[in-house]
mmCIF file of C-alpha atoms in Angstrom:
data_model
loop_
_atom_site.group_PDB
_atom_site.id
_atom_site.type_symbol
_atom_site.label_atom_id
_atom_site.label_comp_id
_atom_site.label_asym_id
_atom_site.label_seq_id
_atom_site.Cartn_x
_atom_site.Cartn_y
_atom_site.Cartn_z
ATOM 1 C CA MET A 1 30.846 -27.650 -31.833
ATOM 2 C CA LYS A 2 29.412 -31.177 -31.952
ATOM 3 C CA PHE A 3 27.849 -30.627 -28.529
ATOM 4 C CA ARG A 4 26.129 -27.466 -29.714
ATOM 5 C CA ILE A 5 24.821 -29.155 -32.868
ATOM 6 C CA MET A 6 23.493 -32.085 -30.857
ATOM 7 C CA LYS A 7 21.908 -29.650 -28.403
ATOM 8 C CA ASN A 8 20.200 -27.744 -31.214
ATOM 9 C CA ILE A 9 18.706 -30.998 -32.503
ATOM 10 C CA LEU A 10 17.921 -32.786 -29.253
ATOM 11 C CA TYR A 11 16.283 -29.883 -27.406
ATOM 12 C CA PRO A 12 13.483 -29.358 -29.958
ATOM 13 C CA LEU A 13 12.942 -33.129 -30.215
ATOM 14 C CA ALA A 14 12.723 -33.407 -26.426
ATOM 15 C CA ALA A 15 10.253 -30.510 -26.318
ATOM 16 C CA VAL A 16 8.045 -32.142 -28.966
ATOM 17 C CA PHE A 17 8.153 -35.489 -27.122
ATOM 18 C CA ILE A 18 7.287 -33.945 -23.738
ATOM 19 C CA GLY A 19 4.467 -31.913 -25.270
ATOM 20 C CA PHE A 20 3.067 -34.988 -27.062
ATOM 21 C CA VAL A 21 3.107 -37.099 -23.894
ATOM 22 C CA LEU A 22 1.468 -34.365 -21.800
ATOM 23 C CA ILE A 23 -1.292 -33.720 -24.311
ATOM 24 C CA PHE A 24 -2.216 -37.321 -25.156
ATOM 25 C CA PHE A 25 -1.092 -39.540 -22.264
ATOM 26 C CA SER A 26 -0.868 -37.396 -19.138
ATOM 27 C CA ASN A 27 -2.899 -37.216 -15.957
ATOM 28 C CA PHE A 28 -3.092 -34.757 -13.055
ATOM 29 C CA ILE A 29 -0.047 -36.208 -11.246
ATOM 30 C CA LEU A 30 2.172 -36.284 -14.350
ATOM 31 C CA PHE A 31 1.482 -32.623 -15.133
ATOM 32 C CA ASN A 32 2.410 -31.642 -11.558
ATOM 33 C CA LEU A 33 5.599 -33.731 -11.649
ATOM 34 C CA VAL A 34 6.697 -32.190 -14.941
ATOM 35 C CA TYR A 35 6.069 -28.656 -13.648
ATOM 36 C CA ILE A 36 8.035 -29.322 -10.445
ATOM 37 C CA PHE A 37 10.893 -31.110 -12.237
ATOM 38 C CA ALA A 38 11.189 -28.279 -14.786
ATOM 39 C CA PHE A 39 11.369 -25.745 -11.933
ATOM 40 C CA VAL A 40 14.064 -27.681 -10.029
ATOM 41 C CA PHE A 41 16.087 -28.277 -13.203
ATOM 42 C CA ILE A 42 16.081 -24.672 -14.361
ATOM 43 C CA VAL A 43 16.820 -23.349 -10.855
ATOM 44 C CA PHE A 44 19.937 -25.514 -10.543
ATOM 45 C CA LYS A 45 20.961 -24.571 -14.065
ATOM 46 C CA ASN A 46 20.513 -20.926 -13.126
ATOM 47 C CA LEU A 47 22.606 -21.309 -9.945
ATOM 48 C CA LEU A 48 25.497 -22.888 -11.855
ATOM 49 C CA ARG A 49 25.727 -20.288 -14.605
ATOM 50 C CA GLY A 50 27.741 -17.079 -14.604
ATOM 51 C CA GLY A 51 26.249 -13.749 -13.666
ATOM 52 C CA SER A 52 25.445 -11.686 -10.608
ATOM 53 C CA ARG A 53 23.759 -13.019 -7.500
ATOM 54 C CA LYS A 54 21.012 -10.412 -7.864
ATOM 55 C CA SER A 55 20.089 -11.526 -11.389
ATOM 56 C CA LYS A 56 20.003 -15.172 -10.273
ATOM 57 C CA ILE A 57 17.670 -14.382 -7.384
ATOM 58 C CA TYR A 58 15.344 -12.420 -9.672
ATOM 59 C CA LEU A 59 15.187 -15.307 -12.133
ATOM 60 C CA ILE A 60 14.518 -17.852 -9.381
ATOM 61 C CA ILE A 61 11.635 -15.721 -8.109
ATOM 62 C CA ILE A 62 10.231 -15.551 -11.644
ATOM 63 C CA PHE A 63 10.590 -19.321 -12.110
ATOM 64 C CA ALA A 64 8.909 -19.982 -8.740
ATOM 65 C CA GLY A 65 6.040 -17.702 -9.703
ATOM 66 C CA ILE A 66 5.585 -19.483 -13.029
ATOM 67 C CA MET A 67 5.557 -22.892 -11.286
ATOM 68 C CA VAL A 68 2.851 -21.744 -8.856
ATOM 69 C CA ILE A 69 0.755 -20.441 -11.754
ATOM 70 C CA GLU A 70 1.247 -23.765 -13.589
ATOM 71 C CA LEU A 71 0.134 -25.794 -10.567
ATOM 72 C CA VAL A 72 -2.897 -23.562 -10.014
ATOM 73 C CA PHE A 73 -3.761 -23.831 -13.717
ATOM 74 C CA ASN A 74 -3.511 -27.632 -13.492
ATOM 75 C CA VAL A 75 -5.904 -27.794 -10.537
ATOM 76 C CA LEU A 76 -8.449 -25.186 -11.580
ATOM 77 C CA ILE A 77 -8.466 -25.469 -15.365
ATOM 78 C CA ILE A 78 -7.034 -28.665 -16.877
ATOM 79 C CA PHE A 79 -8.399 -31.226 -14.429
ATOM 80 C CA GLU A 80 -11.394 -29.302 -13.219
ATOM 81 C CA PRO A 81 -14.323 -31.710 -12.710
ATOM 82 C CA GLY A 82 -16.439 -31.713 -15.843
ATOM 83 C CA ASN A 83 -13.651 -30.528 -18.166
ATOM 84 C CA THR A 84 -13.834 -33.091 -20.979
ATOM 85 C CA GLY A 85 -13.616 -33.432 -24.733
ATOM 86 C CA ALA A 86 -12.310 -30.541 -26.815
ATOM 87 C CA SER A 87 -12.144 -28.260 -23.774
ATOM 88 C CA LEU A 88 -9.851 -30.720 -21.953
ATOM 89 C CA MET A 89 -7.641 -31.108 -25.016
ATOM 90 C CA PHE A 90 -7.309 -27.332 -25.431
ATOM 91 C CA SER A 91 -6.485 -26.964 -21.715
ATOM 92 C CA LYS A 92 -3.805 -29.661 -21.971
ATOM 93 C CA ILE A 93 -2.219 -27.909 -24.957
ATOM 94 C CA ILE A 94 -1.971 -24.663 -22.966
ATOM 95 C CA GLY A 95 -0.665 -26.608 -19.964
ATOM 96 C CA ALA A 96 2.042 -28.219 -22.118
ATOM 97 C CA VAL A 97 3.085 -24.829 -23.509
ATOM 98 C CA LEU A 98 3.420 -23.459 -19.970
ATOM 99 C CA VAL A 99 6.165 -26.017 -19.255
ATOM 100 C CA PHE A 100 8.481 -24.230 -21.676
ATOM 101 C CA ILE A 101 7.822 -20.636 -20.580
ATOM 102 C CA PRO A 102 10.707 -20.620 -18.010
ATOM 103 C CA PHE A 103 13.114 -21.940 -20.659
ATOM 104 C CA ILE A 104 12.022 -19.266 -23.133
ATOM 105 C CA ILE A 105 12.565 -16.588 -20.486
ATOM 106 C CA GLU A 106 15.971 -18.057 -19.691
ATOM 107 C CA GLN A 107 16.885 -18.044 -23.385
ATOM 108 C CA VAL A 108 15.965 -14.382 -23.753
ATOM 109 C CA VAL A 109 17.325 -13.111 -20.428
ATOM 110 C CA VAL A 110 20.359 -15.329 -19.856
ATOM 111 C CA VAL A 111 21.639 -17.064 -22.971
ATOM 112 C CA THR A 112 21.494 -13.965 -25.177
ATOM 113 C CA LYS A 113 23.414 -12.004 -22.534
ATOM 114 C CA TYR A 114 26.515 -14.226 -22.628
ATOM 115 C CA ASP A 115 28.614 -15.217 -25.621
ATOM 116 C CA SER A 116 28.696 -18.828 -24.458
ATOM 117 C CA TYR A 117 26.618 -20.953 -22.210
ATOM 118 C CA ASP A 118 28.534 -24.160 -21.630
ATOM 119 C CA VAL A 119 28.020 -26.795 -18.987
ATOM 120 C CA PRO A 120 29.721 -25.516 -15.778
ATOM 121 C CA SER A 121 32.906 -27.180 -14.627
ATOM 122 C CA VAL A 122 33.482 -28.707 -11.206
ATOM 123 C CA ILE A 123 35.323 -25.518 -10.205
ATOM 124 C CA ASP A 124 32.278 -23.429 -11.143
ATOM 125 C CA LYS A 125 30.085 -25.649 -9.004
ATOM 126 C CA ASP A 126 32.353 -25.152 -6.008
ATOM 127 C CA THR A 127 31.905 -21.399 -6.209
ATOM 128 C CA ILE A 128 28.394 -21.687 -4.753
ATOM 129 C CA SER A 129 29.125 -20.985 -1.114
ATOM 130 C CA TYR A 130 27.035 -21.797 1.925
ATOM 131 C CA SER A 131 26.000 -18.150 2.213
ATOM 132 C CA ASP A 132 24.932 -18.128 -1.452
ATOM 133 C CA SER A 133 22.875 -21.270 -0.944
ATOM 134 C CA PHE A 134 21.266 -19.745 2.130
ATOM 135 C CA LEU A 135 20.376 -16.570 0.248
ATOM 136 C CA TYR A 136 18.952 -18.488 -2.700
ATOM 137 C CA GLY A 137 16.939 -20.709 -0.388
ATOM 138 C CA LYS A 138 15.609 -17.709 1.497
ATOM 139 C CA ALA A 139 14.719 -15.955 -1.760
ATOM 140 C CA ILE A 140 12.788 -18.990 -2.985
ATOM 141 C CA ALA A 141 11.010 -19.388 0.370
ATOM 142 C CA ASP A 142 10.094 -15.696 0.445
ATOM 143 C CA SER A 143 8.839 -15.732 -3.130
ATOM 144 C CA ILE A 144 6.716 -18.819 -2.537
ATOM 145 C CA SER A 145 5.329 -17.231 0.616
ATOM 146 C CA ASN A 146 4.437 -14.089 -1.313
ATOM 147 C CA LEU A 147 2.922 -16.051 -4.154
ATOM 148 C CA LYS A 148 0.539 -17.765 -1.727
ATOM 149 C CA LYS A 149 -1.342 -14.487 -1.896
ATOM 150 C CA ILE A 150 -2.559 -15.664 -5.286
ATOM 151 C CA LYS A 151 -5.017 -17.943 -3.530
ATOM 152 C CA GLU A 152 -6.271 -15.036 -1.430
ATOM 153 C CA THR A 153 -6.323 -12.408 -4.176
ATOM 154 C CA VAL A 154 -7.146 -14.180 -7.420
ATOM 155 C CA THR A 155 -10.407 -16.087 -7.562
ATOM 156 C CA TYR A 156 -11.406 -19.006 -9.727
ATOM 157 C CA ASP A 157 -13.614 -16.646 -11.756
ATOM 158 C CA ASP A 158 -10.607 -14.381 -12.375
ATOM 159 C CA ILE A 159 -8.587 -17.265 -13.850
ATOM 160 C CA ILE A 160 -11.506 -18.445 -15.989
ATOM 161 C CA SER A 161 -12.061 -14.879 -17.232
ATOM 162 C CA ILE A 162 -8.423 -14.533 -18.288
ATOM 163 C CA MET A 163 -8.286 -17.951 -19.950
ATOM 164 C CA LYS A 164 -11.443 -17.234 -21.940
ATOM 165 C CA ASP A 165 -9.986 -13.921 -23.083
ATOM 166 C CA LEU A 166 -6.623 -15.309 -24.277
ATOM 167 C CA PRO A 167 -7.868 -16.623 -27.673
ATOM 168 C CA ARG A 168 -8.883 -13.060 -28.602
ATOM 169 C CA HIS A 169 -5.262 -11.856 -28.440
ATOM 170 C CA SER A 170 -2.418 -12.053 -30.919
ATOM 171 C CA SER A 171 1.177 -10.995 -30.291
ATOM 172 C CA PHE A 172 2.262 -11.709 -33.876
ATOM 173 C CA ARG A 173 -0.190 -9.913 -36.166
ATOM 174 C CA TYR A 174 -2.378 -6.818 -36.197
ATOM 175 C CA ILE A 175 -5.945 -7.689 -35.257
ATOM 176 C CA ASN A 176 -7.269 -4.226 -34.358
ATOM 177 C CA LYS A 177 -7.873 -1.486 -36.911
ATOM 178 C CA ASN A 178 -9.925 1.734 -36.958
ATOM 179 C CA SER A 179 -11.394 1.246 -33.489
ATOM 180 C CA LEU A 180 -11.025 5.034 -33.078
ATOM 181 C CA THR A 181 -13.678 6.711 -35.228
ATOM 182 C CA PRO A 182 -13.505 9.988 -37.213
ATOM 183 C CA GLU A 183 -15.726 11.497 -34.491
ATOM 184 C CA TYR A 184 -13.066 10.627 -31.931
ATOM 185 C CA PHE A 185 -10.382 12.494 -33.860
ATOM 186 C CA GLU A 186 -12.676 15.504 -34.254
ATOM 187 C CA LYS A 187 -12.898 15.671 -30.470
ATOM 188 C CA ALA A 188 -9.138 15.181 -30.138
ATOM 189 C CA TYR A 189 -8.303 18.011 -32.553
ATOM 190 C CA ASP A 190 -10.808 20.247 -30.748
ATOM 191 C CA THR A 191 -8.528 20.061 -27.677
ATOM 192 C CA ILE A 192 -5.521 21.626 -29.432
ATOM 193 C CA ASN A 193 -5.952 24.901 -27.526
ATOM 194 C CA ASP A 194 -5.622 23.009 -24.231
ATOM 195 C CA GLU A 195 -1.835 22.739 -24.205
ATOM 196 C CA ASN A 196 -1.796 19.647 -21.991
ATOM 197 C CA ILE A 197 -2.246 15.945 -22.266
ATOM 198 C CA TYR A 198 -3.528 13.891 -19.338
ATOM 199 C CA ILE A 199 -1.842 10.735 -18.102
ATOM 200 C CA VAL A 200 -4.222 8.466 -16.206
ATOM 201 C CA LEU A 201 -3.094 5.722 -13.833
ATOM 202 C CA SER A 202 -5.842 3.287 -12.907
ATOM 203 C CA ASN A 203 -6.487 0.586 -10.362
ATOM 204 C CA THR A 204 -9.415 -1.143 -12.032
ATOM 205 C CA GLY A 205 -9.766 -4.240 -9.895
ATOM 206 C CA SER A 206 -10.045 -6.365 -13.055
ATOM 207 C CA SER A 207 -8.885 -9.988 -13.200
ATOM 208 C CA ALA A 208 -5.782 -9.082 -15.218
ATOM 209 C CA SER A 209 -4.966 -6.190 -12.887
ATOM 210 C CA LYS A 210 -5.109 -8.480 -9.844
ATOM 211 C CA ILE A 211 -2.621 -10.943 -11.305
ATOM 212 C CA ILE A 212 -0.271 -8.238 -12.594
ATOM 213 C CA SER A 213 -0.245 -6.562 -9.167
ATOM 214 C CA LEU A 214 1.011 -9.775 -7.547
ATOM 215 C CA PHE A 215 4.240 -9.434 -9.522
ATOM 216 C CA THR A 216 4.626 -5.657 -9.804
ATOM 217 C CA LYS A 217 3.548 -5.083 -6.181
ATOM 218 C CA LYS A 218 1.874 -1.921 -7.445
ATOM 219 C CA ILE A 219 -1.706 -0.816 -6.947
ATOM 220 C CA TYR A 220 -1.918 0.987 -10.286
ATOM 221 C CA ASN A 221 -1.296 -1.389 -13.191
ATOM 222 C CA HIS A 222 -2.812 0.387 -16.178
ATOM 223 C CA VAL A 223 -1.996 3.711 -17.815
ATOM 224 C CA SER A 224 -3.980 5.691 -20.368
ATOM 225 C CA VAL A 225 -3.682 9.038 -22.099
ATOM 226 C CA SER A 226 -6.355 11.650 -22.782
ATOM 227 C CA PHE A 227 -6.213 14.848 -24.810
ATOM 228 C CA ASP A 228 -8.822 16.545 -22.624
ATOM 229 C CA SER A 229 -9.280 17.033 -18.883
ATOM 230 C CA ASN A 230 -12.713 15.376 -18.762
ATOM 231 C CA LEU A 231 -11.288 12.182 -20.278
ATOM 232 C CA GLU A 232 -13.689 12.181 -23.216
ATOM 233 C CA THR A 233 -10.751 11.324 -25.505
ATOM 234 C CA ILE A 234 -9.079 8.777 -23.223
ATOM 235 C CA ILE A 235 -7.360 5.891 -25.034
ATOM 236 C CA SER A 236 -4.921 3.101 -24.303
ATOM 237 C CA TYR A 237 -3.851 -0.360 -25.353
ATOM 238 C CA ASN A 238 -6.266 -2.728 -23.637
ATOM 239 C CA GLY A 239 -8.364 -5.856 -24.060
ATOM 240 C CA GLY A 240 -11.226 -4.009 -25.731
ATOM 241 C CA GLU A 241 -13.855 -4.890 -23.110
ATOM 242 C CA ASN A 242 -15.292 -7.412 -25.607
ATOM 243 C CA LEU A 243 -16.399 -4.449 -27.751
ATOM 244 C CA TYR A 244 -13.173 -4.107 -29.743
ATOM 245 C CA PRO A 245 -10.259 -6.433 -30.546
ATOM 246 C CA PRO A 246 -7.337 -6.128 -28.089
ATOM 247 C CA GLY A 247 -5.074 -3.220 -28.997
ATOM 248 C CA LEU A 248 -5.438 0.564 -29.270
ATOM 249 C CA ASN A 249 -8.971 1.372 -28.132
ATOM 250 C CA PRO A 250 -11.085 4.159 -26.699
ATOM 251 C CA GLU A 251 -11.894 3.868 -23.007
ATOM 252 C CA MET A 252 -14.715 4.984 -20.759
ATOM 253 C CA ILE A 253 -14.406 5.983 -17.114
ATOM 254 C CA GLU A 254 -17.129 3.474 -16.241
ATOM 255 C CA TRP A 255 -14.847 0.639 -17.410
ATOM 256 C CA PHE A 256 -12.409 1.363 -14.603
ATOM 257 C CA ASN A 257 -15.045 0.655 -11.958
ATOM 258 C CA LYS A 258 -14.690 -3.118 -11.662
ATOM 259 C CA ASN A 259 -14.271 -3.291 -7.902
ATOM 260 C CA ASP A 260 -15.261 -1.320 -4.814
ATOM 261 C CA ASP A 261 -11.680 -0.072 -4.347
ATOM 262 C CA ALA A 262 -11.167 0.953 -7.991
ATOM 263 C CA SER A 263 -9.617 4.370 -8.516
ATOM 264 C CA ILE A 264 -7.762 6.571 -10.994
ATOM 265 C CA ILE A 265 -5.174 9.330 -10.627
ATOM 266 C CA VAL A 266 -4.899 11.960 -13.353
ATOM 267 C CA TYR A 267 -1.758 13.989 -14.065
ATOM 268 C CA ARG A 268 -1.308 16.665 -16.687
ATOM 269 C CA LEU A 269 1.748 17.175 -18.868
ATOM 270 C CA ALA A 270 2.307 20.490 -20.624
ATOM 271 C CA VAL A 271 2.476 20.040 -24.399
ATOM 272 C CA PRO A 272 2.882 22.789 -27.034
ATOM 273 C CA ARG A 273 0.163 22.869 -29.688
ATOM 274 C CA GLU A 274 2.315 21.504 -32.517
ATOM 275 C CA GLN A 275 3.580 18.581 -30.453
ATOM 276 C CA LYS A 276 0.041 17.794 -29.350
ATOM 277 C CA ARG A 277 -0.948 17.733 -33.008
ATOM 278 C CA LEU A 278 1.917 15.315 -33.660
ATOM 279 C CA LEU A 279 0.640 13.035 -30.880
ATOM 280 C CA ILE A 280 -2.855 12.932 -32.350
ATOM 281 C CA GLU A 281 -1.483 12.279 -35.836
ATOM 282 C CA LYS A 282 0.644 9.413 -34.509
ATOM 283 C CA VAL A 283 -2.394 7.887 -32.799
ATOM 284 C CA ALA A 284 -4.298 8.215 -36.092
ATOM 285 C CA ASP A 285 -1.465 6.445 -37.933
ATOM 286 C CA ILE A 286 -1.467 3.514 -35.466
ATOM 287 C CA ASN A 287 -5.265 3.343 -35.689
ATOM 288 C CA ARG A 288 -5.144 3.315 -39.498
ATOM 289 C CA THR A 289 -2.196 0.902 -39.916
ATOM 290 C CA GLY A 290 -3.402 -1.694 -37.411
ATOM 291 C CA ASN A 291 -2.285 -2.848 -33.978
ATOM 292 C CA ALA A 292 -2.611 -5.511 -31.278
ATOM 293 C CA TYR A 293 -2.091 -5.864 -27.538
ATOM 294 C CA ASN A 294 1.408 -7.120 -26.681
ATOM 295 C CA MET A 295 0.466 -9.969 -24.325
ATOM 296 C CA LEU A 296 3.730 -11.797 -25.061
ATOM 297 C CA GLY A 297 5.703 -8.630 -24.335
ATOM 298 C CA LEU A 298 4.478 -8.575 -20.746
ATOM 299 C CA VAL A 299 6.652 -11.657 -20.162
ATOM 300 C CA LEU A 300 9.417 -11.515 -22.776
ATOM 301 C CA LYS A 301 9.737 -7.692 -22.904
ATOM 302 C CA LEU A 302 9.847 -7.497 -26.691
ATOM 303 C CA SER A 303 7.574 -6.597 -29.606
ATOM 304 C CA VAL A 304 7.278 -8.560 -32.829
ATOM 305 C CA LYS A 305 5.837 -5.591 -34.781
ATOM 306 C CA PRO A 306 5.987 -1.821 -34.175
ATOM 307 C CA ASN A 307 2.306 -1.431 -33.248
ATOM 308 C CA ILE A 308 2.051 -4.503 -31.036
ATOM 309 C CA LEU A 309 2.350 -2.893 -27.615
ATOM 310 C CA PHE A 310 1.037 -2.941 -24.056
ATOM 311 C CA CYS A 311 -0.362 0.143 -22.325
ATOM 312 C CA SER A 312 2.769 1.643 -20.753
ATOM 313 C CA GLN A 313 4.878 0.705 -23.780
ATOM 314 C CA PHE A 314 2.436 2.580 -26.028
ATOM 315 C CA LEU A 315 2.477 5.751 -23.944
ATOM 316 C CA TYR A 316 6.274 5.770 -23.671
ATOM 317 C CA LYS A 317 6.734 5.347 -27.436
ATOM 318 C CA LEU A 318 4.092 8.016 -28.071
ATOM 319 C CA LEU A 319 5.934 10.528 -25.884
ATOM 320 C CA GLU A 320 9.261 9.497 -27.396
ATOM 321 C CA TYR A 321 7.929 10.046 -30.933
ATOM 322 C CA SER A 322 6.961 13.641 -30.156
ATOM 323 C CA GLU A 323 10.138 14.282 -28.102
ATOM 324 C CA LEU A 324 8.147 14.631 -24.878
ATOM 325 C CA ASN A 325 9.685 11.701 -23.004
ATOM 326 C CA TYR A 326 11.154 12.850 -19.680
ATOM 327 C CA PHE A 327 12.988 9.667 -18.622
ATOM 328 C CA GLU A 328 14.996 6.961 -20.362
ATOM 329 C CA LYS A 329 14.168 3.269 -20.156
ATOM 330 C CA GLU A 330 13.796 0.329 -22.519
ATOM 331 C CA ASP A 331 10.198 0.549 -23.744
ATOM 332 C CA GLY A 332 9.653 -3.167 -23.134
ATOM 333 C CA GLN A 333 10.518 -2.647 -19.456
ATOM 334 C CA ILE A 334 8.129 0.258 -18.803
ATOM 335 C CA LYS A 335 5.595 -0.118 -15.982
ATOM 336 C CA PRO A 336 2.605 2.242 -15.623
ATOM 337 C CA THR A 337 3.933 3.673 -12.370
ATOM 338 C CA ASP A 338 7.269 4.551 -14.022
ATOM 339 C CA PHE A 339 5.660 7.664 -15.497
ATOM 340 C CA ILE A 340 5.250 9.005 -11.966
ATOM 341 C CA GLU A 341 8.144 7.415 -10.107
ATOM 342 C CA LEU A 342 10.750 8.332 -12.756
ATOM 343 C CA ASP A 343 9.533 11.902 -13.199
ATOM 344 C CA TYR A 344 12.703 13.334 -11.647
ATOM 345 C CA TYR A 345 12.264 16.713 -13.340
ATOM 346 C CA ARG A 346 8.658 17.084 -12.123
ATOM 347 C CA LYS A 347 7.213 17.433 -15.592
ATOM 348 C CA LEU A 348 3.857 16.054 -14.436
ATOM 349 C CA LYS A 349 1.384 18.010 -12.336
ATOM 350 C CA PHE A 350 -1.183 16.259 -10.192
ATOM 351 C CA HIS A 351 -4.645 17.047 -11.556
ATOM 352 C CA TYR A 352 -7.213 15.007 -9.644
ATOM 353 C CA GLU A 353 -8.086 11.599 -8.217
ATOM 354 C CA LEU A 354 -11.299 9.618 -8.468
ATOM 355 C CA LYS A 355 -12.161 6.810 -6.086
ATOM 356 C CA PHE A 356 -14.957 4.726 -7.497
ATOM 357 C CA ASN A 357 -17.771 2.715 -6.119
ATOM 358 C CA ARG A 358 -21.088 1.958 -7.673
ATOM 359 C CA GLU A 359 -22.958 4.387 -5.431
ATOM 360 C CA ASN A 360 -21.001 7.555 -6.126
ATOM 361 C CA GLN A 361 -19.835 6.923 -9.695
ATOM 362 C CA THR A 362 -22.456 9.184 -11.318
ATOM 363 C CA LYS A 363 -21.700 11.993 -8.877
ATOM 364 C CA LEU A 364 -17.956 11.697 -9.500
ATOM 365 C CA LEU A 365 -18.340 11.822 -13.259
ATOM 366 C CA SER A 366 -20.468 14.981 -13.036
ATOM 367 C CA GLU A 367 -17.816 16.710 -10.923
ATOM 368 C CA LEU A 368 -14.762 16.216 -13.139
ATOM 369 C CA PRO A 369 -12.584 19.333 -13.026
ATOM 370 C CA ARG A 370 -12.412 21.584 -16.049
ATOM 371 C CA PRO A 371 -9.092 22.470 -17.737
#
């Protein structure tokens, strides 16, 4: 009991001290050393805990990925030449917060899963066999090798774009309200006789999509829903394209064309009239009550408030509300591609695909199929 009380006091104090030192007294080398030490410490702690080998390997891969992102952030953002004054201070604050992300993930994923989390005994340590060590080492090496693709895939401009966009988000309060206009809902209700909704998977080529794809290993990393076949009523949870606050927003097909290999795939799901009306009413309720994009949920897989969601989480909860969901999964774990890959009962029907580039975009939009 005394150990747990001391731990509850000392851990926050240590976190405050480390954060203070990094923000006010650190340099490039110290940041890198702290990131690397935190990775090594949490990996060994992870190896010595209880649990399955598979879960340990997954966590080590996640921790390795976070460390690589931290080191890249240190080089390209915090100690970028010319980064001084308030900008440098703000970058250091973010850099200090990043140190604790692996420990937050561990707290949510590991500590809450077990009734106790005591320091392992000598016997526990001996249970790590040579074969286990080899597998863990191989997993770390493979993950680091895969994460080197970050340098090839994600550009400096991508990182800057994401960092500039972060202050617009909130995972704790509603910041978006009434971004869908009365005219939008008139169009939505006009589609009632089309007893389908349209699920749209997109590969936009955006900065966020590039980074997400490194971890999901999926091409399509965004999902939207439309009440009409021509996608005039398409909506999703997104960043708002600097036109709206992040959250539930209307979308335009042109927004998906951010790269020469951008594309979308459209599927239709049969929906009776009354259930379609329920869907539209639920969207109207979220729009009226307020909402925000669940940036934190992408990592921690949880929502602080009911209407703080990410794109696939929103669509799943929308289908669940109207009793149209055709697979079961924790909503915080939903990926955009799950709507296709977990469609075991073949509820979805392929509708059409659009492959964008700036030369044929106008032609593609004029040739959208009719319901």
